[in-house]
Amino acid sequence: MSLARQSVSALRALLVKGEIKPSDILDDLFAEVGSREKDIGAFLSLDPGRIRAAADLADLSRPLGGIPIAFKDNINVLGDPCTCGSRFLAENYRSPYDAGVTRRLRYSGAVFFGRTNLDEFAMGSATENSALQKTNNPAAPGHIPGGSSGGSAAAVAASFVPAALGSDTGGSIRQPASHCGVVGMKPSYGRVSRYGLVAFASSLDQIGPLTRTVEDAALILQCIAGHDPLDSTSLPVEVPDYSVDLKKGVRGLRIGIPREYFADGLDPAVRAATEAAIQHLQEQGAEVIEITLPHTEYAVATYYIIAPAEASSNLSRFDGVRYGHRASQPADILSLYQRSREEGFGPEVKRRIILGTYVLSSGYYDAYYNKAQKVRTLIRRDFENAFTQVDAIVSPVAPSPARKMGECTNPLEDYLADVCTIPVNLAGLPAISVPLPVAGLPIGLQIITPHLQEALMLRIAHAVETR
Ligand code: GLN
């Protein structure tokens, strides 16, 4: 079998035994990229010469020594481009520093592969909001790969790379993983440093891995998790060993099925695949319990107030003075700001900035932003109540499989499809998407556990995967 189709753990075993070298892995990956990347469009930049040079220097004694990993193009790697899928940063920005996860992956011996496409500033669910290129779904050509980490999911699904990093603010790791048939994990808020991730909505953003197996997700989480004093929201708590309980199975675990996530609009194929997975968990000895998360219906509206509010503030730094695009020959400083932003941002980013500025403006702040914060608390409490009855919650990731490219004309349709992933970010919980065995378009199962209980989440995910 080509090394390009192997998991991180399988590649590590071969490297450690001395049966292969990091350059052998690259030979197979570059062969795949060379033959299919023109049809997929996963990468915004890729420098084979530098990747090969880095692989030759990889320290194989480290946990990810010699393993190529792709980065979503909103995570800073010193000296690399970091376009965020935006014209604003595509022209001339180079990262002046490493993100927290970048440092940890360097220390772990990983070989930094290409930089992957995304919706502009991670705002979207299809990667169609990238200002730079389209990305096709390798598992379902002509369909979206999901988003916003669509390039990362596509790169793993296409066997261009065994693992990639993504970011998840409202589902952007889990939903593309589900649509492309790979594993995608969003860690608990505070588990992984956000330092050097270009901020979209700071109270929701988390970085996490996209991989081919649950075991690989655990391996990478092990390397990127932990306290970072450069991110004030990063938690100063111990990182457990994510491999010890991985294969313990689900016997005796109580699994909650939230009735609100199985509403009428659910696609029949998603419903069938999800129910089959739940039955499998039951057969493995888990106790399945119906639960309620009563404020679910308010989650999308709440998120689409809070996330744009934070984005409008975060994106004010793109003013044409310090970073990226600058309008030529502005009449004065105000027109420098206005024209740089007018020319640099795409329509979805502008929509979010306008929405966010509106809900924060005096007179509307209490009606919208403050109200949304209160509802966010109710959504978090729904989960806290549920976790007094169950150990974990299982649900669909998205109400339907990947739609066709170019099929969505009203952004609201995509917003509404975030219904199963958004509540998890509002509550700061960990969640994972695991591919289910289906004949048609890929479908993932979402597993949600209490805050910092990634080990339990991975253990259940492993049981689903090894079906
Ligand atoms: N689809 C959601 C949005 O457009 C989530 C994006 C994300 O998680 N980065 O905001």
Coordinates of C-alpha atoms and ligand atoms in Angstrom, one line a residue:
M1 CA 0.0 0.0 0.0
S2 CA 1.2 3.5 -0.8
L3 CA 2.5 5.3 2.3
A4 CA 0.2 8.2 1.4
R5 CA -2.8 6.1 2.6
Q6 CA -1.3 5.1 6.0
S7 CA -2.3 6.6 9.3
V8 CA 0.1 8.6 11.4
S9 CA 0.5 5.8 13.9
A10 CA 1.3 3.2 11.1
L11 CA 3.9 5.6 9.6
R12 CA 5.5 6.2 13.0
A13 CA 5.8 2.5 13.5
L14 CA 7.6 2.1 10.2
L15 CA 9.8 5.1 10.8
V16 CA 10.8 3.9 14.3
K17 CA 11.7 0.4 13.0
G18 CA 13.8 2.0 10.3
E19 CA 11.8 0.4 7.5
I20 CA 11.1 3.8 5.9
K21 CA 12.6 7.3 5.9
P22 CA 10.6 10.6 6.1
S23 CA 11.6 11.2 2.4
D24 CA 9.8 7.9 1.4
I25 CA 6.6 9.2 2.8
L26 CA 7.0 12.5 0.9
D27 CA 7.7 10.6 -2.3
D28 CA 4.3 9.0 -2.1
L29 CA 2.4 12.1 -0.9
F30 CA 3.9 14.3 -3.6
A31 CA 2.9 11.6 -6.2
E32 CA -0.7 12.0 -5.0
V33 CA -0.6 15.8 -4.9
G34 CA 1.0 15.9 -8.3
S35 CA -1.7 13.8 -9.9
R36 CA -4.9 15.1 -8.2
E37 CA -4.3 18.5 -6.5
K38 CA -5.3 20.4 -9.7
D39 CA -8.8 18.8 -9.3
I40 CA -9.0 19.2 -5.6
G41 CA -7.5 22.5 -4.7
A42 CA -6.7 21.7 -1.1
F43 CA -3.6 23.8 -0.8
L44 CA -3.0 27.6 -1.0
S45 CA 0.7 27.1 -0.8
L46 CA 3.1 24.2 -0.9
D47 CA 6.9 24.3 -1.2
P48 CA 8.3 20.8 -1.9
G49 CA 11.9 21.9 -1.6
R50 CA 11.4 23.3 1.9
I51 CA 9.3 20.3 3.0
R52 CA 12.0 17.9 1.8
A53 CA 14.7 19.8 3.6
A54 CA 12.7 19.8 6.8
A55 CA 12.0 16.1 6.5
D56 CA 15.7 15.3 6.2
L57 CA 16.3 17.1 9.5
A58 CA 13.3 15.5 11.4
D59 CA 14.1 14.1 14.8
L60 CA 12.6 10.6 14.7
S61 CA 12.9 10.2 18.4
R62 CA 10.1 12.7 18.9
P63 CA 6.4 11.6 19.1
L64 CA 5.6 12.9 15.6
G65 CA 9.1 12.7 14.2
G66 CA 9.0 12.7 10.4
I67 CA 5.2 13.0 10.1
P68 CA 3.9 15.5 7.6
I69 CA 1.2 17.8 8.9
A70 CA -0.7 20.4 6.9
F71 CA -1.8 23.7 8.4
K72 CA -5.0 25.6 7.8
D73 CA -3.9 28.9 6.4
N74 CA -5.0 30.9 9.5
I75 CA -2.4 29.5 11.8
N76 CA 0.9 31.3 11.9
V77 CA 4.2 29.5 11.0
L78 CA 7.2 31.8 11.1
G79 CA 8.1 33.0 7.6
D80 CA 5.2 31.3 5.8
P81 CA 2.2 33.0 4.2
C82 CA -1.0 33.1 6.3
T83 CA -3.6 34.3 3.9
C84 CA -6.8 33.3 5.9
G85 CA -8.2 32.8 2.4
S86 CA -8.5 36.6 2.1
R87 CA -7.2 39.0 -0.5
F88 CA -6.4 41.2 2.5
L89 CA -3.4 39.0 3.6
A90 CA -2.7 37.2 0.3
E91 CA -0.6 40.0 -1.2
N92 CA 2.3 40.5 1.2
Y93 CA 1.8 39.0 4.6
R94 CA 4.3 36.6 6.0
S95 CA 4.0 35.3 9.6
P96 CA 6.5 37.0 11.9
Y97 CA 6.1 34.3 14.6
D98 CA 5.1 30.7 15.3
A99 CA 1.6 30.0 16.8
G100 CA 1.5 28.0 20.1
V101 CA 0.5 24.9 18.2
T102 CA 3.2 25.5 15.7
R103 CA 5.9 25.5 18.4
R104 CA 4.5 22.4 19.9
L105 CA 4.4 20.5 16.6
R106 CA 8.0 21.7 15.9
Y107 CA 9.0 20.3 19.2
S108 CA 7.2 17.0 18.4
G109 CA 9.2 16.5 15.2
A110 CA 6.4 17.1 12.7
V111 CA 7.3 18.1 9.1
F112 CA 5.2 21.1 8.1
F113 CA 3.5 20.3 4.8
G114 CA 1.4 22.8 2.7
R115 CA -1.1 25.4 3.9
T116 CA -4.7 24.6 3.3
N117 CA -7.6 26.5 1.8
L118 CA -10.4 27.9 4.0
D119 CA -13.4 30.2 4.0
E120 CA -12.2 33.8 4.3
F121 CA -11.2 34.3 8.0
A122 CA -12.9 30.9 8.7
M123 CA -16.3 32.4 8.1
G124 CA -18.4 29.8 6.2
S125 CA -19.3 26.1 5.9
A126 CA -18.3 25.2 2.4
T127 CA -14.9 26.8 1.7
E128 CA -16.7 28.6 -1.1
N129 CA -16.1 31.9 0.8
S130 CA -12.3 31.6 0.1
A131 CA -11.3 34.6 -1.9
L132 CA -8.5 32.6 -3.4
Q133 CA -9.7 29.3 -4.8
K134 CA -12.4 26.6 -4.8
T135 CA -11.8 23.2 -3.0
N136 CA -13.5 20.0 -4.3
N137 CA -14.5 17.1 -2.1
P138 CA -12.2 14.2 -2.8
A139 CA -14.8 11.7 -1.5
A140 CA -17.7 13.3 -3.5
P141 CA -16.4 15.2 -6.5
G142 CA -18.6 18.2 -7.4
H143 CA -19.6 18.5 -3.8
I144 CA -18.4 21.0 -1.2
P145 CA -15.7 19.7 1.2
G146 CA -17.5 21.6 4.0
G147 CA -15.8 24.4 5.8
S148 CA -14.3 26.4 7.0
S149 CA -11.4 23.9 7.3
G150 CA -12.3 22.4 3.9
G151 CA -8.8 22.4 2.6
S152 CA -7.5 20.5 5.6
A153 CA -10.3 17.9 5.4
A154 CA -9.8 17.5 1.6
A155 CA -6.1 17.2 2.0
V156 CA -6.5 14.3 4.4
A157 CA -9.3 12.7 2.5
A158 CA -7.3 12.9 -0.8
S159 CA -4.3 11.2 0.8
F160 CA -2.2 14.3 0.3
V161 CA -1.2 14.3 3.9
P162 CA -1.9 12.0 6.9
A163 CA -3.0 14.8 9.2
A164 CA -3.8 18.5 9.2
L165 CA -4.7 21.2 11.6
G166 CA -8.0 23.1 11.4
S167 CA -9.8 25.6 13.6
D168 CA -13.4 25.3 14.8
T169 CA -15.5 28.3 15.9
G170 CA -19.0 26.8 15.1
G171 CA -18.2 23.5 13.5
S172 CA -15.3 24.2 11.1
I173 CA -13.3 21.1 11.9
R174 CA -16.2 18.6 12.5
Q175 CA -18.4 19.5 9.6
P176 CA -15.7 19.3 6.9
A177 CA -14.5 16.1 8.5
S178 CA -18.0 14.7 8.3
H179 CA -18.4 15.8 4.6
C180 CA -15.1 14.3 3.5
G181 CA -15.1 11.1 5.5
V182 CA -12.2 11.8 7.9
V183 CA -11.9 12.3 11.7
G184 CA -12.1 15.8 13.0
M185 CA -11.8 16.9 16.6
K186 CA -12.5 20.2 18.4
P187 CA -10.9 20.1 21.8
S188 CA -12.4 21.8 24.9
Y189 CA -12.1 25.6 25.0
G190 CA -8.8 26.3 26.7
R191 CA -7.3 22.9 26.1
V192 CA -5.2 24.0 23.1
S193 CA -3.5 27.4 22.7
R194 CA -5.1 29.9 20.4
Y195 CA -2.0 32.0 20.3
G196 CA -1.1 32.7 16.7
L197 CA -4.5 31.5 15.3
V198 CA -5.8 34.5 13.4
A199 CA -8.8 35.3 15.6
F200 CA -12.4 35.0 14.3
A201 CA -14.5 34.8 17.5
S202 CA -12.1 34.5 20.4
S203 CA -14.6 33.0 22.9
L204 CA -15.4 30.2 20.5
D205 CA -12.2 29.4 18.5
Q206 CA -10.2 26.2 19.1
I207 CA -7.5 24.5 17.0
G208 CA -7.7 20.7 16.5
P209 CA -6.6 17.9 14.3
L210 CA -8.1 16.3 11.1
T211 CA -6.8 12.7 10.7
R212 CA -7.6 9.4 9.2
T213 CA -8.1 7.6 12.5
V214 CA -9.2 8.4 16.1
E215 CA -5.9 7.1 17.4
D216 CA -4.1 9.7 15.2
A217 CA -6.4 12.4 16.6
A218 CA -5.3 11.4 20.1
L219 CA -1.7 11.4 19.2
I220 CA -1.8 14.9 17.8
L221 CA -4.0 16.2 20.6
Q222 CA -1.3 14.9 23.0
C223 CA 1.3 17.0 21.3
I224 CA -0.7 20.3 20.9
A225 CA -2.6 20.3 24.2
G226 CA -1.4 22.1 27.3
H227 CA -1.0 25.5 29.0
D228 CA 0.4 28.4 27.0
P229 CA 1.0 31.6 29.0
L230 CA 0.7 33.5 25.7
D231 CA -3.0 32.7 25.5
S232 CA -4.8 34.0 28.6
T233 CA -7.7 31.5 28.0
S234 CA -5.5 28.5 27.9
L235 CA -6.0 26.3 31.0
P236 CA -3.1 25.6 33.3
V237 CA -4.1 22.0 33.9
E238 CA -2.4 18.6 33.4
V239 CA -2.8 16.9 30.0
P240 CA -3.7 13.3 30.5
D241 CA -2.3 10.4 28.4
Y242 CA -4.9 10.1 25.6
S243 CA -3.8 6.7 24.5
V244 CA -4.3 4.6 27.7
D245 CA -8.1 4.4 27.7
L246 CA -8.5 4.5 23.9
K247 CA -9.4 0.9 23.4
K248 CA -11.4 0.2 26.6
G249 CA -14.7 0.1 24.8
V250 CA -18.1 1.6 25.8
R251 CA -19.5 -1.1 28.1
G252 CA -21.4 0.5 31.0
L253 CA -21.2 4.0 29.6
R254 CA -24.4 6.1 29.5
I255 CA -24.9 7.7 26.0
G256 CA -27.4 10.5 25.7
I257 CA -29.4 11.1 22.5
P258 CA -30.7 14.7 22.4
R259 CA -34.1 14.6 20.9
E260 CA -33.8 18.2 19.5
Y261 CA -30.9 17.0 17.2
F262 CA -33.2 14.5 15.4
A263 CA -35.8 17.0 14.2
D264 CA -37.9 16.7 11.0
G265 CA -35.4 18.3 8.6
L266 CA -32.8 15.6 9.2
D267 CA -31.8 13.9 5.9
P268 CA -32.9 10.2 5.9
A269 CA -29.4 8.9 5.1
V270 CA -28.0 10.9 8.1
R271 CA -30.8 9.6 10.3
A272 CA -30.2 6.0 9.3
A273 CA -26.4 6.1 9.6
T274 CA -26.7 7.8 13.0
E275 CA -29.2 5.4 14.3
A276 CA -27.2 2.4 13.2
A277 CA -24.1 3.8 15.0
I278 CA -26.2 4.3 18.2
Q279 CA -27.4 0.7 17.9
H280 CA -23.8 -0.5 17.5
L281 CA -22.9 1.4 20.7
Q282 CA -25.8 -0.3 22.5
E283 CA -24.6 -3.7 21.2
Q284 CA -21.2 -3.0 22.6
G285 CA -22.7 -2.6 26.1
A286 CA -23.5 1.2 26.3
E287 CA -26.7 2.3 27.8
V288 CA -28.6 4.6 25.5
I289 CA -30.8 7.3 27.1
E290 CA -33.0 9.9 25.4
I291 CA -32.2 13.4 26.7
T292 CA -33.3 16.9 26.0
L293 CA -31.3 20.1 25.3
P294 CA -34.2 22.4 25.4
H295 CA -32.5 25.6 24.2
T296 CA -31.1 24.1 21.1
E297 CA -33.5 26.0 18.9
Y298 CA -31.9 29.3 19.9
A299 CA -28.3 28.2 19.3
V300 CA -27.9 29.3 15.7
A301 CA -29.4 32.8 16.3
T302 CA -27.2 33.2 19.5
Y303 CA -24.0 32.2 17.6
Y304 CA -24.7 34.4 14.7
I305 CA -24.9 37.4 17.1
I306 CA -21.9 36.5 19.3
A307 CA -19.5 35.3 16.6
P308 CA -20.0 38.4 14.3
A309 CA -19.8 40.7 17.3
E310 CA -16.4 39.3 18.2
A311 CA -15.3 39.2 14.6
S312 CA -16.2 42.8 14.1
S313 CA -13.8 43.7 17.0
N314 CA -11.1 41.2 16.0
L315 CA -11.0 42.3 12.3
S316 CA -10.7 46.0 13.2
R317 CA -6.9 45.4 13.2
F318 CA -7.0 45.0 9.4
D319 CA -6.9 48.7 8.7
G320 CA -4.4 48.9 5.8
V321 CA -1.8 50.4 8.2
R322 CA -0.2 47.4 9.9
Y323 CA -1.0 44.3 7.9
G324 CA -1.7 43.2 4.4
H325 CA -3.6 45.1 1.7
R326 CA -3.3 48.9 1.6
A327 CA -5.3 51.0 -0.8
S328 CA -3.2 53.0 -3.2
Q329 CA -3.1 56.8 -3.0
P330 CA -5.8 57.4 -0.4
A331 CA -6.9 61.0 0.0
D332 CA -6.6 60.9 3.8
I333 CA -6.3 58.4 6.7
L334 CA -10.1 57.7 6.8
S335 CA -10.2 56.8 3.1
L336 CA -7.0 54.6 3.7
Y337 CA -9.0 52.6 6.2
Q338 CA -12.2 52.6 4.2
R339 CA -10.8 51.7 0.9
S340 CA -8.3 49.1 2.2
R341 CA -11.2 47.3 3.9
E342 CA -13.6 47.7 1.0
E343 CA -11.0 46.2 -1.4
G344 CA -9.5 43.6 0.9
F345 CA -12.5 41.9 2.5
G346 CA -15.0 39.6 0.6
P347 CA -18.8 39.8 0.9
E348 CA -19.3 37.3 3.8
V349 CA -16.6 39.0 5.9
K350 CA -18.2 42.4 5.3
R351 CA -21.6 40.9 6.2
R352 CA -20.3 39.6 9.5
I353 CA -18.5 42.9 10.4
I354 CA -21.7 44.9 9.7
L355 CA -23.8 42.4 11.6
G356 CA -21.4 42.4 14.5
T357 CA -21.0 46.2 14.6
Y358 CA -24.8 46.5 14.6
V359 CA -25.4 44.1 17.5
L360 CA -22.7 45.9 19.6
S361 CA -23.9 49.4 18.8
S362 CA -25.5 51.5 21.6
G363 CA -29.2 51.0 21.6
Y364 CA -29.0 47.5 20.2
Y365 CA -26.3 46.0 22.6
D366 CA -28.9 45.1 25.3
A367 CA -31.5 43.8 22.8
Y368 CA -29.1 41.6 20.9
Y369 CA -25.6 41.0 22.3
N370 CA -26.5 41.0 25.9
K371 CA -29.5 38.8 25.3
A372 CA -27.4 36.4 23.3
Q373 CA -24.9 36.1 26.2
K374 CA -27.8 35.2 28.5
V375 CA -29.1 32.5 26.1
R376 CA -25.5 31.2 25.8
T377 CA -25.6 30.5 29.5
L378 CA -28.9 28.7 29.1
I379 CA -27.4 26.5 26.4
R380 CA -24.3 25.7 28.5
R381 CA -26.6 24.8 31.4
D382 CA -28.6 22.4 29.1
F383 CA -25.4 20.4 28.7
E384 CA -24.5 20.6 32.4
N385 CA -27.9 19.2 33.2
A386 CA -27.6 16.5 30.6
F387 CA -24.2 15.4 31.9
T388 CA -25.8 14.7 35.3
Q389 CA -27.6 11.8 33.5
V390 CA -25.2 10.7 30.8
D391 CA -21.5 10.3 30.3
A392 CA -21.5 11.5 26.6
I393 CA -23.9 12.8 24.0
V394 CA -24.1 11.4 20.4
S395 CA -25.7 13.2 17.5
P396 CA -25.4 14.0 13.8
V397 CA -22.7 16.5 12.8
A398 CA -24.7 18.1 10.0
P399 CA -28.4 17.7 9.1
S400 CA -27.4 16.5 5.6
P401 CA -24.4 15.2 3.6
A402 CA -22.2 17.6 1.5
R403 CA -24.3 19.6 -0.9
K404 CA -23.2 20.3 -4.5
M405 CA -20.7 23.2 -5.1
G406 CA -22.4 26.5 -6.0
E407 CA -25.8 25.2 -4.9
C408 CA -26.3 27.7 -2.0
T409 CA -27.5 31.1 -2.9
N410 CA -28.7 32.3 0.5
P411 CA -26.1 32.4 3.3
L412 CA -28.9 31.7 5.8
E413 CA -29.2 28.1 4.5
D414 CA -25.6 27.4 5.4
Y415 CA -26.0 29.1 8.8
L416 CA -29.0 26.9 9.7
A417 CA -27.1 23.8 8.9
D418 CA -24.7 24.6 11.7
V419 CA -27.4 23.6 14.2
C420 CA -25.7 20.5 15.6
T421 CA -22.2 21.9 15.9
I422 CA -22.7 25.4 17.2
P423 CA -24.1 24.6 20.7
V424 CA -20.8 22.7 21.5
N425 CA -18.7 25.9 20.8
L426 CA -21.2 28.0 22.8
A427 CA -20.7 25.6 25.7
G428 CA -16.9 25.3 25.3
L429 CA -17.1 21.5 25.1
P430 CA -15.0 18.9 23.3
A431 CA -16.5 17.1 20.3
I432 CA -15.4 14.9 17.5
S433 CA -16.7 13.8 14.1
V434 CA -16.1 10.1 13.3
P435 CA -16.8 8.7 9.8
L436 CA -19.7 6.2 9.6
P437 CA -19.8 3.2 7.3
V438 CA -22.1 4.4 4.5
A439 CA -22.4 3.6 0.8
G440 CA -23.1 7.1 -0.5
L441 CA -21.9 10.5 0.5
P442 CA -19.7 10.5 3.7
I443 CA -21.6 11.0 7.0
G444 CA -19.9 11.6 10.4
L445 CA -21.2 10.9 13.9
Q446 CA -20.7 13.6 16.6
I447 CA -19.6 12.6 20.1
I448 CA -19.7 15.3 22.8
T449 CA -18.3 14.9 26.3
P450 CA -18.0 17.2 29.4
H451 CA -15.3 19.9 29.5
L452 CA -11.8 18.4 29.4
Q453 CA -13.1 14.9 29.0
E454 CA -11.4 14.3 25.6
A455 CA -10.1 10.9 26.7
L456 CA -13.6 9.6 27.1
M457 CA -14.7 11.2 23.8
L458 CA -11.8 9.5 22.0
R459 CA -12.6 6.2 23.6
I460 CA -16.2 6.3 22.4
A461 CA -15.1 7.5 19.0
H462 CA -12.7 4.6 18.7
A463 CA -15.5 2.1 19.5
V464 CA -17.6 3.7 16.7
E465 CA -14.7 3.6 14.2
T466 CA -13.7 0.0 14.8
R467 CA -17.1 -1.3 14.0
Ligands
GLN1 N1 -20.0 27.8 9.7 C1 -19.7 28.6 10.8 C2 -19.6 30.0 10.4 O1 -19.7 30.3 9.3 C3 -18.6 28.1 11.6 C4 -17.3 28.5 11.1 C5 -16.1 28.1 11.9 O2 -16.2 27.2 12.8 N2 -15.0 28.7 11.7 O3 -19.3 30.9 11.2

